[in-house]
CSV table of C-alpha atoms in Angstrom, one decimal:
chain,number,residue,atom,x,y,z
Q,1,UNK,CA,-8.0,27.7,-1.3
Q,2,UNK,CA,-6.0,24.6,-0.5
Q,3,UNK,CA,-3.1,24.1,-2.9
Q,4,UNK,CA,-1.9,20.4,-3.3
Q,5,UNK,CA,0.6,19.0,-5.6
Q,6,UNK,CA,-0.7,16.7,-8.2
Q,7,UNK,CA,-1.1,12.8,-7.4
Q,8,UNK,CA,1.6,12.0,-9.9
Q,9,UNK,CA,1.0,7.7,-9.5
Q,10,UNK,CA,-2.7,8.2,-9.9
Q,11,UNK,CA,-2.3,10.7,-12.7
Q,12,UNK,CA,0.6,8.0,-14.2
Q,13,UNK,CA,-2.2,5.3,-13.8
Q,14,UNK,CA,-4.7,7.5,-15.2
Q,15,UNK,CA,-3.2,8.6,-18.1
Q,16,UNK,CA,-1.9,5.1,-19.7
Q,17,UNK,CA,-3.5,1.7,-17.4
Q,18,UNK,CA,-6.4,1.5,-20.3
Q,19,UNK,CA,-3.7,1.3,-22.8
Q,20,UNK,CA,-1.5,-1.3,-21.4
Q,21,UNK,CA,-1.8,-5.2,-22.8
Q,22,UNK,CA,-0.2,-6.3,-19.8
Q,23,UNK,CA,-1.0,-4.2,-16.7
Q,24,UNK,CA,1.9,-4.9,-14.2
Q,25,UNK,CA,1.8,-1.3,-12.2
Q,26,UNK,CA,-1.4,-2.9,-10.4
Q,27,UNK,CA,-0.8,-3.0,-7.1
Q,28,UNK,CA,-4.3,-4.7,-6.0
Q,29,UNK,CA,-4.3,-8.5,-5.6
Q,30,UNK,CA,-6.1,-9.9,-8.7
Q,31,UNK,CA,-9.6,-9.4,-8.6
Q,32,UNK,CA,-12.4,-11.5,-7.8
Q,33,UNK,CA,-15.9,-12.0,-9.1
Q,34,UNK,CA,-18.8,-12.3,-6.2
Q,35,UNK,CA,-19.1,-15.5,-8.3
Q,36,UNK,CA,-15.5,-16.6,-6.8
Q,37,UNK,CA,-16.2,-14.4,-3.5
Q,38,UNK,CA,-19.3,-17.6,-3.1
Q,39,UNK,CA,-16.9,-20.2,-3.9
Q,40,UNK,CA,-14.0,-19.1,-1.5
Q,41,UNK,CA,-17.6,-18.6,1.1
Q,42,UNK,CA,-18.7,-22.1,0.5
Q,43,UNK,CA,-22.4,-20.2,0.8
Q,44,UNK,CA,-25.1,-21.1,-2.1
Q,45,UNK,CA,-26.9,-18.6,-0.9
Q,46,UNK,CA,-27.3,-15.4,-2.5
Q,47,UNK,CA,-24.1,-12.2,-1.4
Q,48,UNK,CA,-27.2,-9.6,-2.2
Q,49,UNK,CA,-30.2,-9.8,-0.2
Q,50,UNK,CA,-32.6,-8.4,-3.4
Q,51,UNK,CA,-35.5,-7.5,-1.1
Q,52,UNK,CA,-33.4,-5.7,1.2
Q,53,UNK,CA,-34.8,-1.6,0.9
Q,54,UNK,CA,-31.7,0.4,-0.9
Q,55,UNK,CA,-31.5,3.2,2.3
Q,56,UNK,CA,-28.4,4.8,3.3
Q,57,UNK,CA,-27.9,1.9,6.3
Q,58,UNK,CA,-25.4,1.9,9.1
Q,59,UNK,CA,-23.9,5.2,8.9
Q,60,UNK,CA,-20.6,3.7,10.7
Q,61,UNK,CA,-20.7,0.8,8.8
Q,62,UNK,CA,-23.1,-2.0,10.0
Q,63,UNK,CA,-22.3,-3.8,13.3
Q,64,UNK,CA,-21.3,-6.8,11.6
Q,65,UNK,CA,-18.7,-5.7,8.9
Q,66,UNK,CA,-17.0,-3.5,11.7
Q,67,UNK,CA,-16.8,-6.8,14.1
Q,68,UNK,CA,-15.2,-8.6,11.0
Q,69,UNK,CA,-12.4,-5.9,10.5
Q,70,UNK,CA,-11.9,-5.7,14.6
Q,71,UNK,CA,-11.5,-9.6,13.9
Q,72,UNK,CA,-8.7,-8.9,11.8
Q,73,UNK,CA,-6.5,-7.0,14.6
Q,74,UNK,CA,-8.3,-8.9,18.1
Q,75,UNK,CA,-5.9,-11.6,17.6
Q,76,UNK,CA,-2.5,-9.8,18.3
Q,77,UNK,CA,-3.8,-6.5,19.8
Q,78,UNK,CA,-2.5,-6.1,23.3
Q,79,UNK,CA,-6.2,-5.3,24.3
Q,80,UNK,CA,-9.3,-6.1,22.2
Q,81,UNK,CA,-10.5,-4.7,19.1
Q,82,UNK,CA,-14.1,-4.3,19.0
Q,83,UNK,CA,-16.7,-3.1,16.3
Q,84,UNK,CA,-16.7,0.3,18.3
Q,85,UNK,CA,-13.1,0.7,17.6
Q,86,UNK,CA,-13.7,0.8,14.0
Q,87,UNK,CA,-14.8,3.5,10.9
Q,88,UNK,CA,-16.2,2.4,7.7
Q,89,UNK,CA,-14.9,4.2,5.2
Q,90,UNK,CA,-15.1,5.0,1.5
Q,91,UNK,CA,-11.6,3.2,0.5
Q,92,UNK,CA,-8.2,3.3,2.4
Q,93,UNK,CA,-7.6,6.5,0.5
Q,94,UNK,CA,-10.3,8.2,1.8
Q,95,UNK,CA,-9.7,6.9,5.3
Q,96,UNK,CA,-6.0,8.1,5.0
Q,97,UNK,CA,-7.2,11.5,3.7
Q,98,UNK,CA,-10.3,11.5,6.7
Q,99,UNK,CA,-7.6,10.6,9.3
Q,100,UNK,CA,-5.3,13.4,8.4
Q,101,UNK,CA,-7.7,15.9,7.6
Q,102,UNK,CA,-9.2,15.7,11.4
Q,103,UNK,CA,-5.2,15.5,12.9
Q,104,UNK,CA,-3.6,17.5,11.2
Q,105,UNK,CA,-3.2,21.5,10.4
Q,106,UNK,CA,-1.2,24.7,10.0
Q,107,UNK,CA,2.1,25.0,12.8
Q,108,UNK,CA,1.8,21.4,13.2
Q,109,UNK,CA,5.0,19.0,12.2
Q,110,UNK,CA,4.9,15.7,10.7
Q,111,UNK,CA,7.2,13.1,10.0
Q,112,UNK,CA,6.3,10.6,7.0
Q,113,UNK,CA,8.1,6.9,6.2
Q,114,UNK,CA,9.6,7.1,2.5
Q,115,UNK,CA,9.1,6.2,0.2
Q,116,UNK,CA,5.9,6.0,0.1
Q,117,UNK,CA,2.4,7.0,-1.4
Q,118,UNK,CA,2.6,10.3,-1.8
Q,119,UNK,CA,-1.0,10.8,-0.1
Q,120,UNK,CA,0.6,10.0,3.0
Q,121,UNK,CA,2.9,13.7,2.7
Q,122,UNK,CA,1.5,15.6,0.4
Q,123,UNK,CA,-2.0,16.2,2.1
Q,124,UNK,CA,-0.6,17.3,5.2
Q,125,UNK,CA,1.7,19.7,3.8
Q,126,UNK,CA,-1.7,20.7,1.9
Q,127,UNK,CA,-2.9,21.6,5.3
Q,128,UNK,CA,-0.5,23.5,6.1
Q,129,UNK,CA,2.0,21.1,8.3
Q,130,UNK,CA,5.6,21.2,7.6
Q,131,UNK,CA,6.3,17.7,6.7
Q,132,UNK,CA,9.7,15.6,6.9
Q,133,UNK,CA,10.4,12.6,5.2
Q,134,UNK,CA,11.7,9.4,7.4
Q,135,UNK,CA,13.8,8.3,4.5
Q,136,UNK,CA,14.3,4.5,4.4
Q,137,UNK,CA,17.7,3.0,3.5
Q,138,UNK,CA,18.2,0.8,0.2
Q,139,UNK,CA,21.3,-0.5,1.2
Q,140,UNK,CA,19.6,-1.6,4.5
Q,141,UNK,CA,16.8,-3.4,2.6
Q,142,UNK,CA,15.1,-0.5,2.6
Q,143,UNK,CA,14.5,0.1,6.6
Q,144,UNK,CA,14.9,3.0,8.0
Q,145,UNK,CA,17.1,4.0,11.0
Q,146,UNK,CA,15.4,4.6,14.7
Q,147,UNK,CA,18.1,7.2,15.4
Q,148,UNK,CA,17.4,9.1,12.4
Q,149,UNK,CA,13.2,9.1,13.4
Q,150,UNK,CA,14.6,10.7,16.9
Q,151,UNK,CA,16.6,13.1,15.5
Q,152,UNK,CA,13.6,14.7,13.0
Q,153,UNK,CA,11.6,15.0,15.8
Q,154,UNK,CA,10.7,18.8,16.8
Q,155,UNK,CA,8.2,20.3,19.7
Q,156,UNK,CA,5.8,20.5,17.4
Q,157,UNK,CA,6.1,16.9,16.0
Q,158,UNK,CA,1.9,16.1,15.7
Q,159,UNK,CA,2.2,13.1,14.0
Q,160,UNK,CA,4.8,9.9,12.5
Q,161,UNK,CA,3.1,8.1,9.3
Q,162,UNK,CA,3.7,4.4,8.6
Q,163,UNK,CA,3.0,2.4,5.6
Q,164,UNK,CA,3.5,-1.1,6.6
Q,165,UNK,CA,3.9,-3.1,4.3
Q,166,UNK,CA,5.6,-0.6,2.0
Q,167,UNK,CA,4.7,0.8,-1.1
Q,168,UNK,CA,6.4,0.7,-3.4
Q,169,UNK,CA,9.5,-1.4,-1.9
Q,170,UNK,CA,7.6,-4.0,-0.2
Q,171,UNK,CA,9.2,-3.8,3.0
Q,172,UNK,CA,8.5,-4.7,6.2
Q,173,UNK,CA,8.8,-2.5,9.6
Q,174,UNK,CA,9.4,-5.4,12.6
Q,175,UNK,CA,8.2,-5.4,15.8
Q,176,UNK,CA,11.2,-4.2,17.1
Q,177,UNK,CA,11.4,-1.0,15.2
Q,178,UNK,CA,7.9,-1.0,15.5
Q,179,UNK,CA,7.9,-1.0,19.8
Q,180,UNK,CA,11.1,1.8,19.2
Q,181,UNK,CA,8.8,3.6,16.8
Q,182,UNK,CA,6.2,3.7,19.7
Q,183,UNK,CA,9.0,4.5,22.5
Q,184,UNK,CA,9.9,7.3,20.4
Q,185,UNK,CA,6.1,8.7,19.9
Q,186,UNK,CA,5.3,8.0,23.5
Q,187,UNK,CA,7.7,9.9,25.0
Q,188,UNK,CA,7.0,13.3,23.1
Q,189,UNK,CA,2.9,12.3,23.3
Q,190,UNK,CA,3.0,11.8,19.4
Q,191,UNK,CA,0.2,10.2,17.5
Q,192,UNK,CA,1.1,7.3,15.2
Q,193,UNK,CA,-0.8,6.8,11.8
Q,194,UNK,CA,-0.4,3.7,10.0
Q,195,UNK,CA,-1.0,2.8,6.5
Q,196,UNK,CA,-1.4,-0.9,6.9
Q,197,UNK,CA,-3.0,-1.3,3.6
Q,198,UNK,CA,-1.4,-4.3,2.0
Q,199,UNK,CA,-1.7,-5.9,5.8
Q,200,UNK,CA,-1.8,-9.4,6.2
Q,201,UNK,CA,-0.1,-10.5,2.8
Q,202,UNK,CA,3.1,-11.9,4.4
Q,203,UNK,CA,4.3,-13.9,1.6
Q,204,UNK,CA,7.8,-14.3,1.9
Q,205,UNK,CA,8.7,-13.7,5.7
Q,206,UNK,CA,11.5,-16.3,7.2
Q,207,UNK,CA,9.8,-19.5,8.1
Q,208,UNK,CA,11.7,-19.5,11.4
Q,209,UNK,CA,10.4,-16.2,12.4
Q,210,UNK,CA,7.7,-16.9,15.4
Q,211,UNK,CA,5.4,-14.3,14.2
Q,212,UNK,CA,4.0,-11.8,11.1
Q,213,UNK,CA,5.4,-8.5,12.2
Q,214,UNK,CA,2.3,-6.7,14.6
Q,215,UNK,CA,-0.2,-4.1,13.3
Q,216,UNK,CA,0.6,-0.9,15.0
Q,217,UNK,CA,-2.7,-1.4,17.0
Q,218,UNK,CA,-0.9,-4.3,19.0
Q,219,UNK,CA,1.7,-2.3,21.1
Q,220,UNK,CA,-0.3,-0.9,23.8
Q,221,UNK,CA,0.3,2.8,22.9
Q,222,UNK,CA,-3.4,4.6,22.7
Q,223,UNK,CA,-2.5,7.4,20.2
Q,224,UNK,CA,-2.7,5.3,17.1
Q,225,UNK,CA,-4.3,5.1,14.4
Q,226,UNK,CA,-4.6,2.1,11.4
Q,227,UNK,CA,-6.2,1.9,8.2
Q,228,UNK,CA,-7.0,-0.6,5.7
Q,229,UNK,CA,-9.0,-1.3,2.9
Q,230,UNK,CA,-10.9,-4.3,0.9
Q,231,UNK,CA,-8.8,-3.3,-2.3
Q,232,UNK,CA,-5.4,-4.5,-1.9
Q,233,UNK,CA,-4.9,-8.0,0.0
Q,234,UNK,CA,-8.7,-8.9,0.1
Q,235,UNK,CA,-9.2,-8.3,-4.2
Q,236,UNK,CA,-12.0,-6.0,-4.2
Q,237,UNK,CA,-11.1,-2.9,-5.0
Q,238,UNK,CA,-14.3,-2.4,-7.0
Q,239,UNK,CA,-16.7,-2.0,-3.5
Q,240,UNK,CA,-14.5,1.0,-2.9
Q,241,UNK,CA,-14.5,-0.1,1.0
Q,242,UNK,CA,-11.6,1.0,3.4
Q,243,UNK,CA,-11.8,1.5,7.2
Q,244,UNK,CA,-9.8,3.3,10.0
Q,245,UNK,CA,-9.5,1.5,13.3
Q,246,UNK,CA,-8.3,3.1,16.8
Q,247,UNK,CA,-7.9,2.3,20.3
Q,248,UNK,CA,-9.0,5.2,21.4
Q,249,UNK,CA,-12.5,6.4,20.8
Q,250,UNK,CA,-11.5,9.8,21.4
Q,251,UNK,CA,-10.0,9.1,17.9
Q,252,UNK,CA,-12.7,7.2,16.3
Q,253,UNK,CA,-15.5,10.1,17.5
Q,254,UNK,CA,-13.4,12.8,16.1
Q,255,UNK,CA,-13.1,10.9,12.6
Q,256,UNK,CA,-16.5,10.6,12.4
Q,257,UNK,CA,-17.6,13.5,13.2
Q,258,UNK,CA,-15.4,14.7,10.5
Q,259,UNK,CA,-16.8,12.6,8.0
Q,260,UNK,CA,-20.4,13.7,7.9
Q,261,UNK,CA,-19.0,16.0,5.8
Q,262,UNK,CA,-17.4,13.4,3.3
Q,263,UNK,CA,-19.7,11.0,2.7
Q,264,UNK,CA,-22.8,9.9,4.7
Q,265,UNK,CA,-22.4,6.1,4.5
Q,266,UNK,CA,-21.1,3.6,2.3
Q,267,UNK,CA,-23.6,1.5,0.2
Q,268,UNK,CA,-25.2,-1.1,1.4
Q,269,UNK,CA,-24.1,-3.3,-1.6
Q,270,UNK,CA,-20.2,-2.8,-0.7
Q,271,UNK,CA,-21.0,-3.4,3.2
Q,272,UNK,CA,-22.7,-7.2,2.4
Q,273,UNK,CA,-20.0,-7.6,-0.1
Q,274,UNK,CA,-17.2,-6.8,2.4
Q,275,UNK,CA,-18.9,-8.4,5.3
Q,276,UNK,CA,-18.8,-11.9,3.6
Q,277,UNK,CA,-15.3,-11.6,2.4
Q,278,UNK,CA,-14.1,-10.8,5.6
Q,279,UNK,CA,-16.1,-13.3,7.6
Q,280,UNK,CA,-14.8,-17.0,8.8
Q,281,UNK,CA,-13.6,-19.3,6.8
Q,282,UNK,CA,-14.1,-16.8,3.4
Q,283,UNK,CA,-11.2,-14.3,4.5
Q,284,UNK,CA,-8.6,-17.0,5.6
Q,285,UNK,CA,-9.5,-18.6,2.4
Q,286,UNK,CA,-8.9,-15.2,0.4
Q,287,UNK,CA,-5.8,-14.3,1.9
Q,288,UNK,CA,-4.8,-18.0,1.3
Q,289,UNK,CA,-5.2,-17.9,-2.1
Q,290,UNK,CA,-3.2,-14.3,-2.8
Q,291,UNK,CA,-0.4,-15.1,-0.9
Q,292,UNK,CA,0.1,-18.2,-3.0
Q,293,UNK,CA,-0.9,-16.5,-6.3
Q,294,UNK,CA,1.8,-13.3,-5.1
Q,295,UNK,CA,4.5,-16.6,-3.8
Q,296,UNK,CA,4.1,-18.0,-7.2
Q,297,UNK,CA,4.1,-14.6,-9.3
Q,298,UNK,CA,7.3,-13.5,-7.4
Q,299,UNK,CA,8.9,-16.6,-8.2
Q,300,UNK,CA,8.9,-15.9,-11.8
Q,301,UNK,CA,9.8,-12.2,-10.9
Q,302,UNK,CA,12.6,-13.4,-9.4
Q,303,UNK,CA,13.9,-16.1,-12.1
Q,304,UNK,CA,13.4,-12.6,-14.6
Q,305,UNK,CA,16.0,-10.4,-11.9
Q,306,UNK,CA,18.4,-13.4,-12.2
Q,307,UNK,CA,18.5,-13.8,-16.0
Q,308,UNK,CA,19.5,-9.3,-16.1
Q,309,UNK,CA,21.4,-8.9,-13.2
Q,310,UNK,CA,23.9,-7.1,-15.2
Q,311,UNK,CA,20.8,-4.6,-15.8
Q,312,UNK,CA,18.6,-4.9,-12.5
Q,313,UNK,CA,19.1,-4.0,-8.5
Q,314,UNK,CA,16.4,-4.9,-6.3
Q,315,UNK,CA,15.8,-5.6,-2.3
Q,316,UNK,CA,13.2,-8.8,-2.9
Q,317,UNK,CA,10.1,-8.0,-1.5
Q,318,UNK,CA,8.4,-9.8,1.5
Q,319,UNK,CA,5.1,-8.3,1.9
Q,320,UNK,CA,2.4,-6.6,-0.3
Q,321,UNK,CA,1.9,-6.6,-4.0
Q,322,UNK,CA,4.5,-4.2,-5.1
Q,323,UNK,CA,8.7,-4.9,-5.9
Q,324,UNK,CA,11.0,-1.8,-6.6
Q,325,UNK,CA,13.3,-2.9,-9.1
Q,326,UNK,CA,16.2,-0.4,-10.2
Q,327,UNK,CA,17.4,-0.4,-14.3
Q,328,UNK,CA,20.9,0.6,-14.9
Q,329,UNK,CA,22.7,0.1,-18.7
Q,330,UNK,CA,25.8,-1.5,-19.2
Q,331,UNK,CA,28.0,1.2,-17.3
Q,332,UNK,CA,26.3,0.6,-14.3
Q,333,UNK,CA,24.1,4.1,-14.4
Q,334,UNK,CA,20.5,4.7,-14.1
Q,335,UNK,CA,18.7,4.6,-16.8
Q,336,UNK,CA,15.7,7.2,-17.3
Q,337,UNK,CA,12.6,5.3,-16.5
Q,338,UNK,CA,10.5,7.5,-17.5
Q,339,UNK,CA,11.4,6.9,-21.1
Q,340,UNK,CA,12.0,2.8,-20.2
Q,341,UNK,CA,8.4,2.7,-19.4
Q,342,UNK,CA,6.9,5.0,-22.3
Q,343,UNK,CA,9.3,3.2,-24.3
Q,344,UNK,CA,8.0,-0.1,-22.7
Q,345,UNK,CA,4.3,0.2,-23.0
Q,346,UNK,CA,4.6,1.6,-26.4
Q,347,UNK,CA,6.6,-1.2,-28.0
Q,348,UNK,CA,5.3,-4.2,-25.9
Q,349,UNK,CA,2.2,-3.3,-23.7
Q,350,UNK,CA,4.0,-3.7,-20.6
Q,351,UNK,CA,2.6,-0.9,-17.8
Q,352,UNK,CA,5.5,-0.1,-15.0
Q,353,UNK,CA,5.1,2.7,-12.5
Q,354,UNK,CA,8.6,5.3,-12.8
Q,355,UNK,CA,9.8,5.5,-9.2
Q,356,UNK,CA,11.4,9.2,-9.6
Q,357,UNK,CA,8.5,11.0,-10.9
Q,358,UNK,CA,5.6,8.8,-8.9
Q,359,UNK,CA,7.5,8.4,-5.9
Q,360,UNK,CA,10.5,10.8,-5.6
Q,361,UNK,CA,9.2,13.7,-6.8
Q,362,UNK,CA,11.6,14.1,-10.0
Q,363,UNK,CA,14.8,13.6,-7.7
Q,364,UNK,CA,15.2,10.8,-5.6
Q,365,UNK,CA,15.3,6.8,-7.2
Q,366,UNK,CA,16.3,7.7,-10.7
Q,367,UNK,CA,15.7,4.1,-12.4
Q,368,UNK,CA,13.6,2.7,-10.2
Q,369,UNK,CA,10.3,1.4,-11.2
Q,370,UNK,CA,7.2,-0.1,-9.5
Q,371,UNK,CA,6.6,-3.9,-10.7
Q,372,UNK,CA,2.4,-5.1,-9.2
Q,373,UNK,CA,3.4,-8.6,-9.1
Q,374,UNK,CA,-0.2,-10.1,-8.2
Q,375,UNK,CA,-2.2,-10.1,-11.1
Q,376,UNK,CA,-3.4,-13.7,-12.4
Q,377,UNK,CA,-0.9,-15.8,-13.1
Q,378,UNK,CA,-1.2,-15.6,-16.6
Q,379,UNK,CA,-0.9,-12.0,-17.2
Q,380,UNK,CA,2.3,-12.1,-14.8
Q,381,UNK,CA,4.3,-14.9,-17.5
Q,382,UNK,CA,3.0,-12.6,-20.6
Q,383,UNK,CA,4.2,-9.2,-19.4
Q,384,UNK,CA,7.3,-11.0,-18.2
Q,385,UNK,CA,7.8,-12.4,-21.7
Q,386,UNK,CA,7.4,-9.3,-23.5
Q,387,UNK,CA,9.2,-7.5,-20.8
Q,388,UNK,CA,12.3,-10.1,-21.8
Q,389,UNK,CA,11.4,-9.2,-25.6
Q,390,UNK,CA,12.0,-5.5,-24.9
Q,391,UNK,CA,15.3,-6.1,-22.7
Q,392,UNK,CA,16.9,-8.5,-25.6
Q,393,UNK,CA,15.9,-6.0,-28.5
Q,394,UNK,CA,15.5,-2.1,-27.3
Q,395,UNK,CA,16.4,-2.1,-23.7
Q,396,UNK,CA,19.8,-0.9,-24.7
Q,397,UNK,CA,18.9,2.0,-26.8
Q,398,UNK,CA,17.6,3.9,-23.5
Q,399,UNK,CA,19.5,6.8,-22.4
Q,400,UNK,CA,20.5,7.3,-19.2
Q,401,UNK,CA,19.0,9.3,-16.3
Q,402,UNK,CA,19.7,12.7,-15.8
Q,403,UNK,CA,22.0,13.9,-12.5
């Protein structure tokens, strides 16, 4: 029987989201209604085609919904993406966990970006690879060091994992750690896997920079692999619809064959949904509208850091949904986040994620907590407010973290 550790985010999320008044450990863009997926469309027609027969449907997802995700690479890929390049999935969780499943296994070595979602390490060590973690640098804005990628890497190196954008620092990998990240794979004939989940939400990128950092898919190296989903930057999380694109079809065939065995297609409902978001103009207009709502939302993040900097440590975010924001008390010590966001959701109804138990595995970023800055506006300036409450009145009270 496969043994693998438990999903300690999901399991946070599980346990206390329904409870929360204001929800800021989300880490999707706020949600839409297909009501406001027609108005971003411009279409009066009907999203559901009610005569349409309810079968299972393109098994790979249908021709047109893959075309619209290859759309969303074709522009900066080094050679073009086409439909045939791309897997419908069932969510980016399920494609990460389909990916690894069919590349990875016992004797095989991995190396895994951190931090990170803890999908992206603990299911391969749950299939038996020895996994090593990349480990990103906070006092470097949270990127990690080329030299340090070269030096983990073994004989038996199988695979390197990205998440780009980060979660849960918001971070960005450029394209010129990305190229030495590709060198660096080439060279030993490693596969790449990249988590490109909160891709293309580049909300806070210099303006003078000439272009968004690349998808992994752009730098001509074949043994790649990048997945996505509808949940994060696009809003609809609820049509649980995710994909996993390669170059190489060896890739792609491999996937699939591996997911008969998961699931046989996705519904029809989610693939007409998706479709139309991801279609022209709807998708430009989508991603328009986040990257505002997460510009705006950040702002007022930001205004909050300002007004505790005696009590907060953070690398601003320039991608994605999520900030990692560090809580020390007046001596300058962590304080124990786990009892800060208890204590927080308990006395005010503000939800945080604790970075050392979801994403350090009880040791590493002691104080540290996730902050989902793109809900609607509105529920951003209430949790802030009663965040402020809770900082004024009980913050103090907390005890610190634990060595």
């Amino acid at each position: 029987m496969v043994k693998i550790k438990e999903f300690a985010v999901e399991r946070w999320m599980d346990d206390y989201e329904n409870d929360a008044k204001h929800n800021l450990a989300e880490t999707c863009c706020a949600s839409i209604s297909l009501s406001d997926l027609s108005s971003l469309s411009g279409q009066r027609t009907s999203i559901v085609d009610y005569d349409q027969k309810q079968v299972y449907g393109a098994i790979r997802g249908s021709k047109a919904l893959r075309s619209n995700i290859a759309n969303l690479y074709t522009t900066e890929a080094s050679v073009p993406v086409s439909a045939d390049n791309v897997l419908v999935t069932n969510g980016a969780i399920q494609a990460n966990f389909l990916a690894l499943y069919t590349n990875v296994g016992p004797g095989d070595h991995v190396i895994c970006h951190y931090p990170t979602y803890q999908q992206l390490y603990s299911v391969p060590e749950a299939f038996g690879a020895q996994v090593d973690l990349w480990r990103s640098k906070e006092d470097a804005g949270w990127q990690p060091d080329l030299e340090d990628l070269r030096a983990l890497v073994k004989p038996n190196t199988k695979l390197i994992l990205l998440n780009n954008p980060q979660n849960p620092t918001g971070a960005v990998l450029e394209r010129e750690i990305l190229q030495g990240i590709v060198d660096i794979a080439r060279e030993h004939d490693i596969m790449i896997h990249s988590d490109e989940v909160y891709r293309p939400l580049f909300h806070s990128l210099d303006p003078s920079q000439p272009e968004h950092p690349p998808s992994i898919l752009s730098l001509g190296y074949d043994k790649v692999i990048a997945t996505g989903s509808m949940s994060k930057a696009f809003s609809l999380a609820g049509i649980r619809l995710g994909w996993i694109v390669s170059g190489s079809s060896k890739i792609i065939e491999a996937c699939a064959s591996v997911r008969h065995y998961t699931i046989i297609a996705v519904g029809q409902l989610d693939d007409s949904v998706a479709t139309l978001a991801l279609s022209t103009p709807t998708v430009n207009n989508l991603i328009e509208r986040n990257i505002q709502l997460a510009r705006q939302n950040l702002a007022a993040l930001d205004i909050f850091i300002k007004e505790f900097e005696w009590a907060t440590e953070w690398t601003r975010p320039r991608a994605g949904t999520t900030a990692f924001v560090k809580f020390v008390n007046r001596d300058g010590k962590p304080i124990d986040e786990v009892a800060f966001c208890q204590q927080l959701l308990k006395q005010k109804g503000v939800m945080f994620v604790p970075g050392s138990q979801c994403f350090g595995g009880g040791v590493d970023f002691k104080g540290y907590v996730r902050i989902g800055y793109v809900p609607e506006n509105q529920v951003m300036i209430d949790g802030l407010q009663a965040l402020r409450e809770f900082m004024r009145n009980e913050y103090e009270q907390l005890p610190a973290a634990t060595e």
